[in-house]
PDB file of C-alpha atoms in Angstrom:
ATOM      1  CA  MET E   1       2.327   1.953   5.396  1.00 79.00           C
ATOM      2  CA  ASN E   2       0.487   4.899   6.183  1.00 95.00           C
ATOM      3  CA  PRO E   3      -1.358   4.822   9.702  1.00 98.00           C
ATOM      4  CA  LYS E   4      -3.886   7.284   8.475  1.00 97.00           C
ATOM      5  CA  GLU E   5      -5.040   4.595   6.069  1.00 97.00           C
ATOM      6  CA  TRP E   6      -5.266   1.991   8.614  1.00 98.00           C
ATOM      7  CA  ARG E   7      -8.973   0.699   9.222  1.00 98.00           C
ATOM      8  CA  THR E   8      -8.190  -2.916  10.789  1.00 98.00           C
ATOM      9  CA  TYR E   9      -5.197  -3.597  12.850  1.00 98.00           C
ATOM     10  CA  LEU E  10      -4.694  -7.286  14.082  1.00 98.00           C
ATOM     11  CA  VAL E  11      -2.989  -7.908  17.521  1.00 98.00           C
ATOM     12  CA  THR E  12      -1.847 -11.635  17.525  1.00 98.00           C
ATOM     13  CA  GLN E  13      -2.152 -13.636  20.639  1.00 97.00           C
ATOM     14  CA  GLY E  14      -2.097 -17.554  20.354  1.00 96.00           C
ATOM     15  CA  SER E  15      -3.578 -18.236  23.433  1.00 96.00           C
ATOM     16  CA  ARG E  16      -7.017 -16.250  22.136  1.00 96.00           C
ATOM     17  CA  SER E  17      -6.955 -18.252  18.750  1.00 97.00           C
ATOM     18  CA  ALA E  18      -9.251 -21.195  19.400  1.00 95.00           C
ATOM     19  CA  GLY E  19      -6.268 -23.605  19.221  1.00 96.00           C
ATOM     20  CA  ARG E  20      -5.219 -22.309  15.659  1.00 97.00           C
ATOM     21  CA  ASP E  21      -1.777 -21.293  15.201  1.00 96.00           C
ATOM     22  CA  THR E  22      -1.088 -17.685  14.588  1.00 98.00           C
ATOM     23  CA  GLU E  23       0.332 -18.003  11.292  1.00 98.00           C
ATOM     24  CA  ALA E  24      -3.219 -19.274  10.001  1.00 98.00           C
ATOM     25  CA  ILE E  25      -4.776 -16.528  11.731  1.00 98.00           C
ATOM     26  CA  VAL E  26      -2.878 -13.957  10.048  1.00 98.00           C
ATOM     27  CA  GLU E  27      -3.289 -15.641   6.598  1.00 98.00           C
ATOM     28  CA  ALA E  28      -6.905 -15.254   6.985  1.00 98.00           C
ATOM     29  CA  ALA E  29      -6.826 -11.898   8.169  1.00 98.00           C
ATOM     30  CA  LEU E  30      -4.714 -10.995   5.242  1.00 98.00           C
ATOM     31  CA  ASP E  31      -7.215 -12.423   3.089  1.00 98.00           C
ATOM     32  CA  GLY E  32      -9.912 -10.518   4.785  1.00 98.00           C
ATOM     33  CA  GLY E  33      -8.127  -7.006   3.934  1.00 98.00           C
ATOM     34  CA  VAL E  34      -6.349  -6.432   7.398  1.00 98.00           C
ATOM     35  CA  ASP E  35      -4.502  -3.115   7.359  1.00 98.00           C
ATOM     36  CA  ALA E  36      -1.870  -3.837   9.579  1.00 98.00           C
ATOM     37  CA  VAL E  37      -0.376  -6.855  11.973  1.00 99.00           C
ATOM     38  CA  GLN E  38       1.185  -6.803  15.176  1.00 98.00           C
ATOM     39  CA  LEU E  39       3.023  -9.424  16.784  1.00 98.00           C
ATOM     40  CA  ARG E  40       2.349  -9.474  20.389  1.00 97.00           C
ATOM     41  CA  GLU E  41       2.036 -13.252  21.788  1.00 96.00           C
ATOM     42  CA  LYS E  42       2.586 -12.850  25.276  1.00 93.00           C
ATOM     43  CA  GLY E  43       3.444 -15.743  27.305  1.00 93.00           C
ATOM     44  CA  VAL E  44       6.061 -17.302  24.675  1.00 96.00           C
ATOM     45  CA  SER E  45       9.948 -17.268  24.882  1.00 97.00           C
ATOM     46  CA  ASP E  46      11.932 -14.657  22.909  1.00 97.00           C
ATOM     47  CA  ALA E  47      13.151 -17.459  20.516  1.00 98.00           C
ATOM     48  CA  GLU E  48       9.694 -18.280  19.905  1.00 98.00           C
ATOM     49  CA  ARG E  49       8.658 -14.784  19.239  1.00 98.00           C
ATOM     50  CA  TYR E  50      11.549 -14.209  16.962  1.00 98.00           C
ATOM     51  CA  GLU E  51      10.787 -17.394  14.804  1.00 98.00           C
ATOM     52  CA  LEU E  52       7.116 -16.502  14.513  1.00 98.00           C
ATOM     53  CA  GLY E  53       8.275 -13.023  13.567  1.00 98.00           C
ATOM     54  CA  ARG E  54      10.341 -14.184  10.844  1.00 98.00           C
ATOM     55  CA  ARG E  55       7.281 -16.304   9.262  1.00 98.00           C
ATOM     56  CA  LEU E  56       5.138 -13.573   9.736  1.00 98.00           C
ATOM     57  CA  ARG E  57       7.334 -10.895   8.041  1.00 98.00           C
ATOM     58  CA  GLU E  58       7.349 -12.935   4.804  1.00 98.00           C
ATOM     59  CA  LEU E  59       3.299 -13.245   5.220  1.00 98.00           C
ATOM     60  CA  THR E  60       2.730  -9.557   5.528  1.00 98.00           C
ATOM     61  CA  ALA E  61       5.520  -8.703   3.115  1.00 98.00           C
ATOM     62  CA  ASP E  62       3.987 -10.718   0.430  1.00 98.00           C
ATOM     63  CA  ALA E  63       0.640  -9.033   1.109  1.00 98.00           C
ATOM     64  CA  GLY E  64       1.938  -5.382   1.282  1.00 98.00           C
ATOM     65  CA  VAL E  65       0.987  -5.098   4.842  1.00 98.00           C
ATOM     66  CA  PRO E  66       2.826  -3.770   7.554  1.00 98.00           C
ATOM     67  CA  LEU E  67       4.224  -5.741  10.351  1.00 99.00           C
ATOM     68  CA  LEU E  68       4.892  -4.301  13.877  1.00 98.00           C
ATOM     69  CA  VAL E  69       6.069  -5.981  17.142  1.00 98.00           C
ATOM     70  CA  ASN E  70       4.371  -4.999  20.564  1.00 98.00           C
ATOM     71  CA  ASP E  71       7.021  -3.567  22.964  1.00 97.00           C
ATOM     72  CA  ARG E  72      10.194  -5.257  21.784  1.00 98.00           C
ATOM     73  CA  VAL E  73      12.360  -2.856  19.516  1.00 98.00           C
ATOM     74  CA  ASP E  74      15.095  -5.443  19.366  1.00 98.00           C
ATOM     75  CA  ILE E  75      12.912  -8.110  17.929  1.00 98.00           C
ATOM     76  CA  ALA E  76      11.176  -5.859  15.508  1.00 98.00           C
ATOM     77  CA  GLY E  77      14.727  -4.874  14.352  1.00 98.00           C
ATOM     78  CA  ALA E  78      15.832  -8.719  14.073  1.00 98.00           C
ATOM     79  CA  VAL E  79      12.706  -9.565  12.030  1.00 98.00           C
ATOM     80  CA  ASP E  80      12.999  -6.776   9.798  1.00 98.00           C
ATOM     81  CA  ALA E  81       9.667  -5.493  10.763  1.00 98.00           C
ATOM     82  CA  ASP E  82       8.315  -2.200   9.574  1.00 98.00           C
ATOM     83  CA  GLY E  83       7.945  -0.949  13.178  1.00 98.00           C
ATOM     84  CA  VAL E  84       6.938  -1.128  16.769  1.00 98.00           C
ATOM     85  CA  HIS E  85       4.054  -0.483  19.096  1.00 98.00           C
ATOM     86  CA  LEU E  86       5.109   1.019  22.550  1.00 98.00           C
ATOM     87  CA  GLY E  87       3.722   0.972  25.756  1.00 98.00           C
ATOM     88  CA  GLN E  88       3.915   3.696  28.227  1.00 97.00           C
ATOM     89  CA  SER E  89       6.772   2.191  30.060  1.00 97.00           C
ATOM     90  CA  ASP E  90       8.678   1.033  26.994  1.00 98.00           C
ATOM     91  CA  LEU E  91      11.546   2.888  25.218  1.00 97.00           C
ATOM     92  CA  PRO E  92      10.846   6.490  24.044  1.00 98.00           C
ATOM     93  CA  VAL E  93       9.707   6.872  20.674  1.00 98.00           C
ATOM     94  CA  ALA E  94      13.162   8.622  19.358  1.00 97.00           C
ATOM     95  CA  VAL E  95      15.321   5.823  20.976  1.00 98.00           C
ATOM     96  CA  ALA E  96      13.088   3.227  18.938  1.00 98.00           C
ATOM     97  CA  ARG E  97      13.230   5.166  15.578  1.00 97.00           C
ATOM     98  CA  GLU E  98      17.089   5.760  16.141  1.00 97.00           C
ATOM     99  CA  ARG E  99      17.518   1.866  16.462  1.00 98.00           C
ATOM    100  CA  LEU E 100      15.035   0.888  13.692  1.00 98.00           C
ATOM    101  CA  GLY E 101      15.359   3.780  11.202  1.00 97.00           C
ATOM    102  CA  GLU E 102      13.703   7.103  10.090  1.00 96.00           C
ATOM    103  CA  GLU E 103      10.933   5.033   7.882  1.00 96.00           C
ATOM    104  CA  ALA E 104      10.065   2.765  10.929  1.00 98.00           C
ATOM    105  CA  VAL E 105       6.311   3.054  12.153  1.00 98.00           C
ATOM    106  CA  VAL E 106       6.334   3.886  16.019  1.00 98.00           C
ATOM    107  CA  GLY E 107       3.078   3.936  17.614  1.00 98.00           C
ATOM    108  CA  ARG E 108       2.421   4.697  21.297  1.00 98.00           C
ATOM    109  CA  SER E 109      -0.223   3.265  23.941  1.00 98.00           C
ATOM    110  CA  THR E 110      -2.460   6.129  25.309  1.00 98.00           C
ATOM    111  CA  SER E 111      -5.299   6.436  27.343  1.00 98.00           C
ATOM    112  CA  THR E 112      -5.390  10.117  28.331  1.00 98.00           C
ATOM    113  CA  VAL E 113      -5.528  13.424  26.158  1.00 98.00           C
ATOM    114  CA  GLY E 114      -2.126  14.176  28.257  1.00 98.00           C
ATOM    115  CA  GLU E 115      -0.261  11.029  27.206  1.00 98.00           C
ATOM    116  CA  ALA E 116      -1.364  11.452  23.538  1.00 98.00           C
ATOM    117  CA  ARG E 117      -0.179  14.819  23.301  1.00 98.00           C
ATOM    118  CA  ALA E 118       3.066  13.661  24.860  1.00 98.00           C
ATOM    119  CA  ALA E 119       3.251  10.829  21.968  1.00 98.00           C
ATOM    120  CA  ALA E 120       2.653  13.447  19.271  1.00 98.00           C
ATOM    121  CA  GLU E 121       5.489  15.818  20.602  1.00 98.00           C
ATOM    122  CA  ALA E 122       7.568  12.573  20.761  1.00 98.00           C
ATOM    123  CA  GLY E 123       7.075  11.948  17.107  1.00 98.00           C
ATOM    124  CA  ALA E 124       4.869   8.993  16.983  1.00 98.00           C
ATOM    125  CA  ASP E 125       3.489   8.121  13.889  1.00 98.00           C
ATOM    126  CA  TYR E 126      -0.053   7.083  15.734  1.00 98.00           C
ATOM    127  CA  VAL E 127      -1.614   6.447  19.062  1.00 98.00           C
ATOM    128  CA  GLY E 128      -3.519   3.500  20.274  1.00 98.00           C
ATOM    129  CA  VAL E 129      -6.035   4.627  22.563  1.00 98.00           C
ATOM    130  CA  GLY E 130      -7.979   2.314  25.087  1.00 97.00           C
ATOM    131  CA  ALA E 131      -9.161   0.390  26.481  1.00 97.00           C
ATOM    132  CA  VAL E 132     -12.111   1.774  24.862  1.00 98.00           C
ATOM    133  CA  TYR E 133     -14.446  -0.831  26.343  1.00 97.00           C
ATOM    134  CA  GLY E 134     -14.069  -3.509  28.895  1.00 87.00           C
ATOM    135  CA  THR E 135     -11.553  -6.380  28.008  1.00 76.00           C
ATOM    136  CA  GLY E 136      -9.649  -9.051  29.182  1.00 66.00           C
ATOM    137  CA  THR E 137      -6.542  -8.300  27.873  1.00 58.00           C
ATOM    138  CA  LYS E 138      -4.063  -7.802  30.809  1.00 50.00           C
ATOM    139  CA  ASP E 139      -1.636  -5.221  29.469  1.00 57.00           C
ATOM    140  CA  VAL E 140      -4.006  -2.728  27.883  1.00 56.00           C
ATOM    141  CA  PRO E 141      -4.578   0.247  30.031  1.00 54.00           C
ATOM    142  CA  ASP E 142      -7.832   0.710  31.785  1.00 51.00           C
ATOM    143  CA  ALA E 143      -9.151  -2.696  30.789  1.00 56.00           C
ATOM    144  CA  LYS E 144     -11.631  -3.597  33.140  1.00 63.00           C
ATOM    145  CA  ASP E 145     -14.137  -0.734  32.562  1.00 80.00           C
ATOM    146  CA  GLY E 146     -12.893   1.003  29.538  1.00 95.00           C
ATOM    147  CA  ILE E 147     -12.450   4.754  28.936  1.00 97.00           C
ATOM    148  CA  GLY E 148     -15.390   5.016  26.303  1.00 98.00           C
ATOM    149  CA  THR E 149     -15.770   6.621  23.012  1.00 98.00           C
ATOM    150  CA  ASP E 150     -16.119  10.272  24.454  1.00 98.00           C
ATOM    151  CA  ARG E 151     -12.293   9.739  25.318  1.00 98.00           C
ATOM    152  CA  ILE E 152     -11.573   8.562  21.885  1.00 98.00           C
ATOM    153  CA  ARG E 153     -13.233  11.881  20.372  1.00 98.00           C
ATOM    154  CA  GLU E 154     -11.120  14.285  22.879  1.00 98.00           C
ATOM    155  CA  ILE E 155      -7.996  12.768  21.857  1.00 98.00           C
ATOM    156  CA  ALA E 156      -8.609  12.704  18.042  1.00 98.00           C
ATOM    157  CA  GLU E 157      -9.670  16.542  18.577  1.00 98.00           C
ATOM    158  CA  ALA E 158      -6.501  17.297  20.556  1.00 98.00           C
ATOM    159  CA  VAL E 159      -3.681  15.685  18.611  1.00 98.00           C
ATOM    160  CA  ASP E 160      -2.882  15.456  14.586  1.00 98.00           C
ATOM    161  CA  LEU E 161      -2.288  11.771  14.660  1.00 98.00           C
ATOM    162  CA  PRO E 162      -4.157   8.771  13.415  1.00 98.00           C
ATOM    163  CA  VAL E 163      -6.083   7.280  16.504  1.00 98.00           C
ATOM    164  CA  ILE E 164      -6.534   3.513  16.398  1.00 98.00           C
ATOM    165  CA  GLY E 165      -9.105   2.304  19.230  1.00 98.00           C
ATOM    166  CA  ILE E 166      -8.517  -0.724  20.950  1.00 98.00           C
ATOM    167  CA  GLY E 167      -9.890  -2.783  23.847  1.00 97.00           C
ATOM    168  CA  GLY E 168     -13.156  -4.528  23.667  1.00 97.00           C
ATOM    169  CA  ILE E 169     -13.827  -3.710  20.129  1.00 98.00           C
ATOM    170  CA  ASP E 170     -15.905  -5.845  17.706  1.00 98.00           C
ATOM    171  CA  ALA E 171     -17.893  -5.723  14.765  1.00 97.00           C
ATOM    172  CA  ASP E 172     -20.750  -4.810  16.625  1.00 98.00           C
ATOM    173  CA  ASN E 173     -19.259  -1.518  18.611  1.00 98.00           C
ATOM    174  CA  ALA E 174     -16.461  -0.806  16.283  1.00 98.00           C
ATOM    175  CA  GLY E 175     -18.664   1.853  14.308  1.00 98.00           C
ATOM    176  CA  ALA E 176     -19.357   3.990  17.364  1.00 98.00           C
ATOM    177  CA  VAL E 177     -15.316   3.988  17.926  1.00 98.00           C
ATOM    178  CA  ALA E 178     -14.761   5.401  14.376  1.00 98.00           C
ATOM    179  CA  ALA E 179     -17.563   7.628  14.522  1.00 98.00           C
ATOM    180  CA  ALA E 180     -15.895   9.296  17.498  1.00 98.00           C
ATOM    181  CA  GLY E 181     -12.991   9.930  15.508  1.00 98.00           C
ATOM    182  CA  ALA E 182     -10.662   7.055  15.538  1.00 98.00           C
ATOM    183  CA  THR E 183      -8.701   6.212  12.242  1.00 98.00           C
ATOM    184  CA  GLY E 184      -9.025   2.320  13.117  1.00 98.00           C
ATOM    185  CA  VAL E 185      -9.629  -0.149  15.290  1.00 98.00           C
ATOM    186  CA  ALA E 186      -7.058  -2.866  16.724  1.00 98.00           C
ATOM    187  CA  VAL E 187      -8.553  -6.019  17.656  1.00 98.00           C
ATOM    188  CA  VAL E 188      -7.495  -9.278  19.258  1.00 98.00           C
ATOM    189  CA  SER E 189     -10.223 -11.905  19.858  1.00 97.00           C
ATOM    190  CA  ALA E 190     -12.771 -10.285  17.219  1.00 98.00           C
ATOM    191  CA  ILE E 191     -10.697 -11.817  14.894  1.00 98.00           C
ATOM    192  CA  THR E 192      -8.240 -14.561  16.600  1.00 98.00           C
ATOM    193  CA  ALA E 193     -11.193 -16.153  18.144  1.00 98.00           C
ATOM    194  CA  ALA E 194     -13.657 -15.651  15.242  1.00 98.00           C
ATOM    195  CA  ASP E 195     -15.106 -19.029  13.434  1.00 98.00           C
ATOM    196  CA  ASP E 196     -14.169 -17.482  10.320  1.00 98.00           C
ATOM    197  CA  PRO E 197     -11.228 -14.926  10.984  1.00 98.00           C
ATOM    198  CA  ARG E 198     -11.428 -13.983   7.214  1.00 98.00           C
ATOM    199  CA  ALA E 199     -14.835 -13.033   7.193  1.00 98.00           C
ATOM    200  CA  ALA E 200     -14.481 -11.206  10.846  1.00 98.00           C
ATOM    201  CA  THR E 201     -11.765  -8.947   9.294  1.00 98.00           C
ATOM    202  CA  ALA E 202     -13.692  -8.198   6.460  1.00 98.00           C
ATOM    203  CA  ALA E 203     -16.890  -7.441   8.233  1.00 98.00           C
ATOM    204  CA  LEU E 204     -15.190  -5.028  10.752  1.00 98.00           C
ATOM    205  CA  ARG E 205     -13.468  -3.506   8.142  1.00 98.00           C
ATOM    206  CA  GLU E 206     -16.731  -2.502   6.338  1.00 98.00           C
ATOM    207  CA  VAL E 207     -18.075  -1.334   9.576  1.00 98.00           C
ATOM    208  CA  VAL E 208     -15.196   0.989   9.964  1.00 98.00           C
ATOM    209  CA  ASP E 209     -15.344   2.359   6.504  1.00 97.00           C
ATOM    210  CA  ASP E 210     -18.989   2.974   6.996  1.00 97.00           C
ATOM    211  CA  ALA E 211     -18.765   4.909  10.219  1.00 97.00           C
ATOM    212  CA  ARG E 212     -16.096   7.006   9.094  1.00 90.00           C
TER     213      ARG E 212
END
C-alpha cells in the first residue's frame, strides 16, 4: 500500500466507461495489474457511491490493491477504504488522517510547487499533480491546457513525496511523465474507455516501468 510503488492508478467514472459498469472496469484493471483504485464517480448520489464503494472494497481487498475515495472522508470511512484523495478545497490532511486512522493513505491534488510543499508539510502521503496535459475532466486543476512535464519535474525535485501525474495521460505520453520524475500516473479514460481495460492497464504499467 506504499504510494512509492504505484505505477498505475485508476480513477473511476462510470460516465466515461463506454456503457460498462464500474465494477467490470475495476475487475479488468485489477487483472491488468493496476496499483491503486480511486472511487470518484461524480454525478451520482451519496447512497450510490457508498454502495459502489462497498463492492469495490471487496474486489480491491481480494486483489490486495488499495482503494481510495475522492474528496469524501466520510464515505472512505464508511466503506473501510484504505484512504482518501483530497482536493485543494477539501478537508486538511491532518483532519482526514484523524478520522480515518494513522495507517490511512492521504493524497492531495496539487498543480504548483507551493501546493506540493504545503501538502508535504501537512503530512500527505503522496501528491497528485496535474492536469499534466489538456483533459476534459472538469475537476482537475488547469485541465484545459495542462501544466506540462516540466512542472512534474519541478515538483518531484521540490518534495520528498511520491508524485502521481494526472490529466490527459495515456500510454502514448505516460512515459514522458514518468521520465520527468513521476512515480506513476493516474488515469480515467485511458482505462475506463479502452476497448480492453485489462490490456490498457498492463500497457500503461509497462510504459511507466520502462521510463522510470
